[in-house]
């Protein structure tokens, strides 16, 4: 059975790579270690790289996520053989452990040479605290707006300066499903909205699957909730939650909270720290029908040798078709990095066409660059490229695009409390209180 809506192959613009590495090294118009505050400066890496250790901090520490990082490291080592990649990864999906360690390292002036952040609100936290410096020179050297979508550059820019290099774009509003489980349950069509999805979950349950849906720890619940918000509010009202146009205690949010409450009754029991691969694996193993996860799940399916169409299928969270719930990993240059030029070499690899191809093939995401040919990618990623081009964009709450780190923490606390107590009124008032505290 194939219930995936067919998404035509992306026809992304192919732009020739305008720059090549120059062998002299340095940055024109500004010194190479200044962080490139001159928006016209262009970084020129030394042939073979600056040399020395380059400490890179991520949460891609294990399994399919490490495979993505390994692919990037492979390209880095080839492009900059003088530089030594030092892996500072801290395990835990969505940075659930890494972010606290990073915050204390930054606080103690012990920054890594580069760290993983998210395009959007999360990045502005680091900028506001003066913890990262502009990398205009690197982005210019990579081709700037000729090779990166302007909508993405806008999310990386504050007061005219660009503060990180995006490695990829992930989609968060995807349901991953087991076709055989659905077939056994008699589910033959993609549900159009949350109500019909719940009806399908009933069918799955009646077929003998106790937990039709899988969830993991708190951040996976935040992500599930955000997708239900998008479904019930529509993308415009959802986006309005972050600029004050939509009230967090509006009737539509109350509907979403109640739908979320209902949907949780179909899910497994989870503890705060449960990571995402187990929730995805349960779909692969046929123990559940559905998991809502970002498309890093594709890397997990590949690792488990599950086949698109027979081993797994996918569709936008019902009610969110035509919306791309966006997040992008983006790498920074921290203030006080010990090897700033080595870090810039790393950023050059991150932003290079070769780096983006190798990384995104392994990670399940799509390249942030627009000049990496789509036909190199499997079907799912081609469909995501096409959606990103034509869909309306929503910003992910769980993954740093929509809200600051502090706001995300308060939303996560509210969601975790709700998981324990299931009190819809309390969740609505906690969410409204968090917005009142953090909305600028
Ligand atoms: C996100 C990150 C993804 C993936 C995911 C699960 O925050 O952007 O690349 O790593 O967490 O760990």
Short mmCIF file of C-alpha atoms and ligand atoms in Angstrom, two decimals:
data_model
loop_
_atom_site.label_atom_id
_atom_site.label_comp_id
_atom_site.label_asym_id
_atom_site.label_seq_id
_atom_site.Cartn_x
_atom_site.Cartn_y
_atom_site.Cartn_z
CA UNK A 1 0.00 0.00 0.00
CA UNK A 2 1.24 3.43 -0.84
CA UNK A 3 -0.61 6.22 0.88
CA UNK A 4 1.96 8.93 0.41
CA UNK A 5 0.61 11.88 -1.46
CA UNK A 6 2.70 12.17 -4.56
CA UNK A 7 4.97 15.20 -4.46
CA UNK A 8 6.54 16.07 -7.80
CA UNK A 9 10.28 16.17 -8.13
CA UNK A 10 11.86 19.48 -7.23
CA UNK A 11 13.16 21.66 -9.98
CA UNK A 12 15.46 23.84 -7.96
CA UNK A 13 17.51 26.54 -9.60
CA UNK A 14 20.99 25.49 -10.50
CA UNK A 15 23.43 28.31 -9.87
CA UNK A 16 27.10 27.86 -10.68
CA UNK A 17 29.41 28.00 -7.68
CA UNK A 18 30.96 31.43 -8.02
CA UNK A 19 33.92 31.05 -5.73
CA UNK A 20 36.86 28.76 -5.35
CA UNK A 21 39.37 28.59 -2.53
CA UNK A 22 42.38 30.83 -3.01
CA UNK A 23 45.72 29.65 -1.76
CA UNK A 24 47.01 32.77 -0.02
CA UNK A 25 44.63 32.66 2.96
CA UNK A 26 42.96 35.52 4.84
CA UNK A 27 39.99 37.81 4.38
CA UNK A 28 39.83 40.79 2.09
CA UNK A 29 38.69 44.11 3.62
CA UNK A 30 39.10 42.85 7.16
CA UNK A 31 41.42 40.61 9.14
CA UNK A 32 40.52 36.96 8.91
CA UNK A 33 39.94 36.58 12.63
CA UNK A 34 37.76 39.68 13.05
CA UNK A 35 34.62 37.70 12.46
CA UNK A 36 33.97 39.51 9.20
CA UNK A 37 32.01 42.47 10.55
CA UNK A 38 32.61 44.17 7.21
CA UNK A 39 29.63 42.91 5.25
CA UNK A 40 31.55 43.05 1.96
CA UNK A 41 34.61 41.10 3.12
CA UNK A 42 35.39 37.72 1.59
CA UNK A 43 37.18 34.94 3.43
CA UNK A 44 39.93 33.14 1.53
CA UNK A 45 41.05 29.97 3.25
CA UNK A 46 44.71 28.96 3.16
CA UNK A 47 45.39 26.01 0.87
CA UNK A 48 44.88 22.94 3.05
CA UNK A 49 43.41 25.04 5.85
CA UNK A 50 44.67 27.13 8.75
CA UNK A 51 46.00 24.11 10.68
CA UNK A 52 45.45 23.09 14.29
CA UNK A 53 42.54 21.56 16.18
CA UNK A 54 39.01 22.59 15.27
CA UNK A 55 36.61 21.70 18.09
CA UNK A 56 33.06 21.26 16.79
CA UNK A 57 30.15 21.06 19.23
CA UNK A 58 26.92 19.30 18.19
CA UNK A 59 24.41 16.81 19.58
CA UNK A 60 24.96 14.43 16.69
CA UNK A 61 26.75 11.95 18.90
CA UNK A 62 25.37 8.57 17.93
CA UNK A 63 23.57 6.43 15.38
CA UNK A 64 22.15 8.01 12.26
CA UNK A 65 22.92 11.55 13.42
CA UNK A 66 26.59 10.74 13.90
CA UNK A 67 26.58 9.29 10.38
CA UNK A 68 25.64 12.77 9.12
CA UNK A 69 28.40 14.42 11.13
CA UNK A 70 30.89 11.78 9.95
CA UNK A 71 29.98 12.58 6.33
CA UNK A 72 30.70 16.26 6.95
CA UNK A 73 33.94 15.45 8.72
CA UNK A 74 34.98 13.37 5.69
CA UNK A 75 34.53 16.34 3.35
CA UNK A 76 36.26 18.70 5.82
CA UNK A 77 39.30 16.43 6.06
CA UNK A 78 39.52 16.30 2.28
CA UNK A 79 39.11 20.04 1.77
CA UNK A 80 41.29 21.17 4.68
CA UNK A 81 43.82 18.45 5.36
CA UNK A 82 45.93 20.65 7.69
CA UNK A 83 42.99 21.04 10.12
CA UNK A 84 42.20 18.43 12.74
CA UNK A 85 38.49 17.88 13.42
CA UNK A 86 37.83 17.43 17.13
CA UNK A 87 34.40 15.97 17.87
CA UNK A 88 32.84 17.64 20.94
CA UNK A 89 29.36 16.11 20.48
CA UNK A 90 27.10 15.64 23.51
CA UNK A 91 24.39 12.97 23.08
CA UNK A 92 20.66 13.72 23.34
CA UNK A 93 18.21 14.59 20.55
CA UNK A 94 17.39 18.26 19.89
CA UNK A 95 20.30 19.24 22.12
CA UNK A 96 18.38 18.14 25.20
CA UNK A 97 21.66 17.67 27.10
CA UNK A 98 24.03 19.58 24.85
CA UNK A 99 22.43 22.99 25.26
CA UNK A 100 23.08 23.16 29.01
CA UNK A 101 26.74 22.15 28.55
CA UNK A 102 27.13 24.69 25.75
CA UNK A 103 25.56 27.45 27.86
CA UNK A 104 28.00 26.82 30.69
CA UNK A 105 31.02 26.61 28.35
CA UNK A 106 30.03 29.91 26.76
CA UNK A 107 29.41 31.46 30.18
CA UNK A 108 32.87 30.35 31.33
CA UNK A 109 34.53 31.71 28.18
CA UNK A 110 35.47 28.21 27.08
CA UNK A 111 33.72 28.17 23.69
CA UNK A 112 34.23 25.45 21.13
CA UNK A 113 35.57 26.64 17.76
CA UNK A 114 32.11 26.19 16.25
CA UNK A 115 28.75 25.02 17.54
CA UNK A 116 25.44 23.88 16.11
CA UNK A 117 22.58 26.33 16.51
CA UNK A 118 19.21 26.83 14.85
CA UNK A 119 18.38 29.53 12.34
CA UNK A 120 15.85 31.96 13.76
CA UNK A 121 15.00 33.02 17.30
CA UNK A 122 17.45 30.68 19.02
CA UNK A 123 20.37 32.23 17.17
CA UNK A 124 19.35 35.72 18.22
CA UNK A 125 19.84 34.64 21.86
CA UNK A 126 23.53 33.98 21.24
CA UNK A 127 23.84 37.20 19.24
CA UNK A 128 22.12 39.30 21.91
CA UNK A 129 24.52 37.91 24.52
CA UNK A 130 27.53 38.67 22.34
CA UNK A 131 28.51 34.99 22.27
CA UNK A 132 28.91 34.63 18.51
CA UNK A 133 30.45 36.89 15.90
CA UNK A 134 29.45 37.67 12.31
CA UNK A 135 30.65 35.44 9.51
CA UNK A 136 29.73 37.66 6.56
CA UNK A 137 33.14 36.99 5.01
CA UNK A 138 32.55 33.22 4.97
CA UNK A 139 29.00 33.54 3.62
CA UNK A 140 30.26 35.93 0.93
CA UNK A 141 33.03 33.49 0.00
CA UNK A 142 30.42 30.75 -0.35
CA UNK A 143 28.32 32.85 -2.74
CA UNK A 144 25.87 34.60 -0.36
CA UNK A 145 22.38 35.06 -1.70
CA UNK A 146 23.41 33.53 -5.03
CA UNK A 147 23.53 30.13 -3.34
CA UNK A 148 21.42 30.45 -0.16
CA UNK A 149 17.69 31.31 -0.18
CA UNK A 150 17.11 34.87 0.98
CA UNK A 151 14.35 33.68 3.36
CA UNK A 152 16.98 31.59 5.12
CA UNK A 153 19.65 34.31 5.15
CA UNK A 154 17.05 36.64 6.71
CA UNK A 155 16.72 34.20 9.62
CA UNK A 156 20.50 34.25 10.12
CA UNK A 157 20.90 38.02 9.90
CA UNK A 158 20.75 40.60 12.67
CA UNK A 159 21.34 44.30 11.94
CA UNK A 160 22.84 43.51 8.55
CA UNK A 161 25.30 40.88 9.79
CA UNK A 162 25.08 37.14 9.12
CA UNK A 163 26.00 35.04 12.14
CA UNK A 164 26.13 31.44 11.00
CA UNK A 165 26.37 29.09 8.06
CA UNK A 166 23.37 26.79 7.51
CA UNK A 167 24.13 23.13 6.89
CA UNK A 168 20.62 21.96 6.05
CA UNK A 169 16.88 22.47 6.26
CA UNK A 170 14.69 20.00 8.15
CA UNK A 171 10.92 19.60 8.07
CA UNK A 172 9.22 18.95 11.41
CA UNK A 173 5.56 18.28 10.44
CA UNK A 174 5.91 14.79 9.03
CA UNK A 175 4.04 11.65 10.08
CA UNK A 176 6.12 8.52 9.51
CA UNK A 177 3.92 5.48 9.20
CA UNK A 178 4.17 1.72 8.85
CA UNK A 179 2.28 0.72 5.66
CA UNK A 180 1.70 -2.87 6.77
CA UNK A 181 0.23 -1.86 10.11
CA UNK A 182 -2.11 0.57 8.33
CA UNK A 183 -3.12 -2.04 5.79
CA UNK A 184 -3.97 -4.54 8.51
CA UNK A 185 -6.07 -1.87 10.23
CA UNK A 186 -7.89 -1.04 7.00
CA UNK A 187 -6.53 2.49 6.77
CA UNK A 188 -6.27 3.18 3.06
CA UNK A 189 -6.12 6.96 2.66
CA UNK A 190 -4.11 9.85 4.07
CA UNK A 191 -6.25 11.59 6.71
CA UNK A 192 -7.12 15.18 5.82
CA UNK A 193 -7.39 16.63 9.29
CA UNK A 194 -6.80 15.85 12.94
CA UNK A 195 -10.32 14.47 13.39
CA UNK A 196 -9.93 11.87 10.64
CA UNK A 197 -6.46 11.01 11.89
CA UNK A 198 -7.90 10.26 15.32
CA UNK A 199 -10.54 8.06 13.64
CA UNK A 200 -7.71 6.16 11.92
CA UNK A 201 -5.94 5.72 15.24
CA UNK A 202 -9.10 4.08 16.53
CA UNK A 203 -8.98 1.63 13.61
CA UNK A 204 -5.33 0.87 14.31
CA UNK A 205 -6.10 0.29 17.97
CA UNK A 206 -9.02 -1.98 17.08
CA UNK A 207 -6.65 -4.04 14.92
CA UNK A 208 -4.67 -4.91 18.04
CA UNK A 209 -1.95 -2.24 18.16
CA UNK A 210 -2.07 -0.81 21.68
CA UNK A 211 -0.13 2.35 20.95
CA UNK A 212 -0.90 3.54 17.41
CA UNK A 213 1.36 6.57 17.91
CA UNK A 214 4.82 6.76 19.46
CA UNK A 215 6.33 9.66 21.34
CA UNK A 216 9.63 10.22 23.13
CA UNK A 217 10.67 12.68 25.82
CA UNK A 218 9.50 16.25 26.28
CA UNK A 219 10.95 17.88 23.15
CA UNK A 220 9.26 15.29 20.93
CA UNK A 221 5.98 16.15 22.67
CA UNK A 222 6.58 19.86 22.07
CA UNK A 223 7.15 19.06 18.41
CA UNK A 224 3.99 16.95 18.18
CA UNK A 225 2.03 19.73 19.88
CA UNK A 226 3.39 22.42 17.53
CA UNK A 227 2.22 20.42 14.51
CA UNK A 228 -1.28 20.11 16.00
CA UNK A 229 -1.25 23.86 16.60
CA UNK A 230 -0.42 24.40 12.92
CA UNK A 231 -3.21 22.01 11.90
CA UNK A 232 -5.87 23.60 14.10
CA UNK A 233 -4.87 27.27 13.80
CA UNK A 234 -3.73 27.32 10.18
CA UNK A 235 -0.28 28.58 9.31
CA UNK A 236 -1.03 32.30 9.53
CA UNK A 237 -2.58 32.19 12.99
CA UNK A 238 0.18 29.80 14.11
CA UNK A 239 2.85 32.26 12.97
CA UNK A 240 0.88 34.98 14.77
CA UNK A 241 1.53 33.22 18.08
CA UNK A 242 5.09 34.54 17.97
CA UNK A 243 4.48 38.17 17.14
CA UNK A 244 1.47 38.66 19.38
CA UNK A 245 -1.18 38.66 16.64
CA UNK A 246 -2.66 35.36 17.87
CA UNK A 247 -3.47 34.94 21.53
CA UNK A 248 -2.20 31.82 23.27
CA UNK A 249 -5.49 31.51 25.15
CA UNK A 250 -7.66 31.84 22.01
CA UNK A 251 -10.36 29.28 21.25
CA UNK A 252 -8.31 27.74 18.47
CA UNK A 253 -5.37 27.11 20.81
CA UNK A 254 -7.83 25.53 23.27
CA UNK A 255 -9.05 23.23 20.47
CA UNK A 256 -5.46 22.28 19.66
CA UNK A 257 -4.72 21.53 23.31
CA UNK A 258 -7.78 19.29 23.51
CA UNK A 259 -6.83 17.49 20.28
CA UNK A 260 -3.32 17.04 21.65
CA UNK A 261 -4.79 15.61 24.85
CA UNK A 262 -6.87 13.13 22.84
CA UNK A 263 -3.95 12.13 20.62
CA UNK A 264 -1.75 11.43 23.64
CA UNK A 265 -4.24 8.75 24.72
CA UNK A 266 -3.13 6.74 21.65
CA UNK A 267 0.57 7.01 22.50
CA UNK A 268 3.05 4.98 24.49
CA UNK A 269 4.13 6.04 27.96
CA UNK A 270 7.26 8.19 27.80
CA UNK A 271 9.70 9.65 30.28
CA UNK A 272 11.18 13.12 30.01
CA UNK A 273 14.56 12.03 28.70
CA UNK A 274 13.46 9.36 26.19
CA UNK A 275 15.26 10.01 22.93
CA UNK A 276 13.67 9.94 19.47
CA UNK A 277 15.22 6.87 17.75
CA UNK A 278 13.25 4.41 19.90
CA UNK A 279 9.99 6.13 18.93
CA UNK A 280 10.88 5.94 15.23
CA UNK A 281 12.14 2.37 15.51
CA UNK A 282 8.78 1.25 16.92
CA UNK A 283 7.22 2.28 13.59
CA UNK A 284 9.92 0.45 11.64
CA UNK A 285 9.35 -2.66 13.78
CA UNK A 286 5.56 -2.53 13.30
CA UNK A 287 4.87 -2.00 17.00
CA UNK A 288 3.15 1.27 16.18
CA UNK A 289 1.55 2.87 13.15
CA UNK A 290 2.69 6.48 13.45
CA UNK A 291 5.46 8.75 14.72
CA UNK A 292 5.61 12.51 14.23
CA UNK A 293 9.25 13.34 13.80
CA UNK A 294 11.48 15.69 11.84
CA UNK A 295 12.93 14.23 8.69
CA UNK A 296 16.13 13.22 10.46
CA UNK A 297 13.94 10.07 10.79
CA UNK A 298 14.92 9.28 7.18
CA UNK A 299 18.50 8.70 8.34
CA UNK A 300 17.20 6.27 10.96
CA UNK A 301 15.11 4.41 8.36
CA UNK A 302 18.18 4.16 6.14
CA UNK A 303 20.31 2.89 8.98
CA UNK A 304 17.71 0.23 9.76
CA UNK A 305 17.50 -0.63 6.04
CA UNK A 306 13.78 0.18 5.93
CA UNK A 307 12.59 0.84 2.39
CA UNK A 308 10.56 3.89 1.35
CA UNK A 309 7.09 2.70 0.32
CA UNK A 310 7.15 -0.78 1.85
CA UNK A 311 9.05 -0.36 5.14
CA UNK A 312 7.76 3.15 5.81
CA UNK A 313 5.64 5.85 4.30
CA UNK A 314 5.07 9.51 5.18
CA UNK A 315 2.68 12.42 4.90
CA UNK A 316 2.34 15.89 6.39
CA UNK A 317 0.67 15.93 9.82
CA UNK A 318 -3.05 15.90 8.88
CA UNK A 319 -4.30 19.45 8.48
CA UNK A 320 -0.83 20.81 7.66
CA UNK A 321 -0.57 19.89 3.99
CA UNK A 322 0.93 22.86 2.14
CA UNK A 323 2.83 23.99 5.23
CA UNK A 324 6.53 23.36 5.78
CA UNK A 325 7.30 23.40 9.52
CA UNK A 326 10.82 24.70 9.16
CA UNK A 327 14.07 24.42 11.07
CA UNK A 328 17.68 24.69 9.97
CA UNK A 329 20.88 23.66 11.69
CA UNK A 330 23.40 26.41 11.36
CA UNK A 331 27.02 26.59 12.52
CA UNK A 332 28.53 29.53 14.33
CA UNK A 333 31.82 31.20 15.13
CA UNK A 334 31.84 31.83 18.89
CA UNK A 335 33.50 34.91 20.29
CA UNK A 336 36.93 33.91 21.65
CA UNK A 337 37.18 30.67 19.62
CA UNK A 338 40.74 29.41 19.96
CA UNK A 339 41.09 28.57 16.28
CA UNK A 340 38.90 31.11 14.49
CA UNK A 341 40.47 30.52 11.08
CA UNK A 342 40.18 26.73 11.48
CA UNK A 343 36.53 27.31 12.44
CA UNK A 344 36.04 29.37 9.28
CA UNK A 345 37.49 26.50 7.25
CA UNK A 346 34.89 24.25 8.90
CA UNK A 347 32.16 26.77 8.02
CA UNK A 348 33.44 26.81 4.42
CA UNK A 349 32.99 23.02 4.32
CA UNK A 350 29.52 23.26 5.90
CA UNK A 351 28.46 25.74 3.25
CA UNK A 352 30.18 24.10 0.27
CA UNK A 353 28.16 22.22 -2.33
CA UNK A 354 30.16 19.04 -1.61
CA UNK A 355 29.67 19.37 2.15
CA UNK A 356 25.93 19.95 1.79
CA UNK A 357 25.47 17.05 -0.57
CA UNK A 358 27.37 14.56 1.60
CA UNK A 359 25.77 15.74 4.84
CA UNK A 360 22.18 15.97 3.67
CA UNK A 361 22.26 12.64 1.88
CA UNK A 362 23.18 11.09 5.22
CA UNK A 363 20.94 13.26 7.43
CA UNK A 364 17.53 13.14 5.71
CA UNK A 365 17.38 16.93 5.42
CA UNK A 366 17.65 19.04 2.27
CA UNK A 367 20.57 21.28 1.36
CA UNK A 368 20.34 24.89 2.44
CA UNK A 369 22.11 25.74 -0.83
CA UNK A 370 19.97 25.94 -3.93
CA UNK A 371 22.65 24.67 -6.32
CA UNK A 372 22.99 21.08 -5.10
CA UNK A 373 21.26 19.00 -7.81
CA UNK A 374 18.03 17.44 -6.54
CA UNK A 375 18.42 14.27 -8.58
CA UNK A 376 21.27 13.14 -6.35
CA UNK A 377 18.71 12.72 -3.54
CA UNK A 378 16.19 9.97 -2.76
CA UNK A 379 12.48 10.44 -3.28
CA UNK A 380 11.61 11.73 0.18
CA UNK A 381 14.19 14.49 0.08
CA UNK A 382 13.16 15.50 -3.44
CA UNK A 383 9.60 15.85 -2.17
CA UNK A 384 10.80 17.97 0.76
CA UNK A 385 12.76 20.23 -1.62
CA UNK A 386 9.64 20.75 -3.65
CA UNK A 387 7.52 21.47 -0.57
CA UNK A 388 10.04 23.95 0.78
CA UNK A 389 9.87 25.83 -2.49
CA UNK A 390 6.10 26.09 -2.72
CA UNK A 391 4.66 25.64 0.78
CA UNK A 392 3.92 28.29 3.36
CA UNK A 393 6.63 28.31 6.01
CA UNK A 394 5.94 27.84 9.72
CA UNK A 395 8.80 28.10 12.24
CA UNK A 396 9.42 25.20 14.60
CA UNK A 397 9.03 25.85 18.32
CA UNK A 398 10.89 22.74 19.47
CA UNK A 399 13.88 23.41 17.24
CA UNK A 400 14.78 27.01 17.81
CA UNK A 401 13.20 28.69 14.79
CA UNK A 402 10.18 30.36 16.41
CA UNK A 403 11.08 31.15 20.01
CA UNK A 404 14.10 32.00 22.13
CA UNK A 405 15.84 29.36 24.26
CA UNK A 406 14.21 30.75 27.41
CA UNK A 407 10.70 30.73 25.88
CA UNK A 408 11.26 27.21 24.59
CA UNK A 409 12.27 26.14 28.11
CA UNK A 410 9.02 27.51 29.55
CA UNK A 411 6.91 25.88 26.83
CA UNK A 412 8.73 22.59 27.43
CA UNK A 413 8.09 22.82 31.18
CA UNK A 414 4.38 23.43 30.48
CA UNK A 415 4.22 20.46 28.09
CA UNK A 416 6.01 18.20 30.56
CA UNK A 417 3.62 19.26 33.33
CA UNK A 418 0.69 18.59 31.01
CA UNK A 419 2.02 15.13 30.22
CA UNK A 420 1.90 14.31 33.93
CA UNK A 421 -1.41 16.01 34.83
CA UNK A 422 -3.35 16.29 31.51
CA UNK A 423 -5.02 19.49 32.60
CA UNK A 424 -5.94 21.41 29.43
CA UNK A 425 -6.83 24.66 31.21
CA UNK A 426 -3.50 24.69 33.01
CA UNK A 427 -1.60 24.11 29.78
CA UNK A 428 -3.40 27.00 28.08
CA UNK A 429 -2.70 29.36 30.98
CA UNK A 430 0.95 28.22 31.25
CA UNK A 431 1.43 28.83 27.51
CA UNK A 432 -0.20 32.26 27.76
CA UNK A 433 1.99 33.13 30.76
CA UNK A 434 5.13 32.04 28.88
CA UNK A 435 4.17 34.25 25.93
CA UNK A 436 3.49 37.22 28.21
CA UNK A 437 6.92 36.76 29.77
CA UNK A 438 8.96 36.31 26.60
CA UNK A 439 7.16 37.99 23.72
CA UNK A 440 9.02 41.09 22.58
C1 LIG B 1 17.13 19.06 15.96
C2 LIG B 1 18.23 19.24 14.95
C3 LIG B 1 18.23 18.09 13.99
C4 LIG B 1 18.26 16.78 14.74
C5 LIG B 1 17.18 16.75 15.82
C6 LIG B 1 17.16 15.49 16.66
O1 LIG B 1 17.12 20.09 16.89
O2 LIG B 1 18.01 20.44 14.28
O3 LIG B 1 19.32 18.18 13.11
O4 LIG B 1 19.51 16.61 15.25
O5 LIG B 1 17.30 17.85 16.66
O6 LIG B 1 18.30 15.37 17.43
#
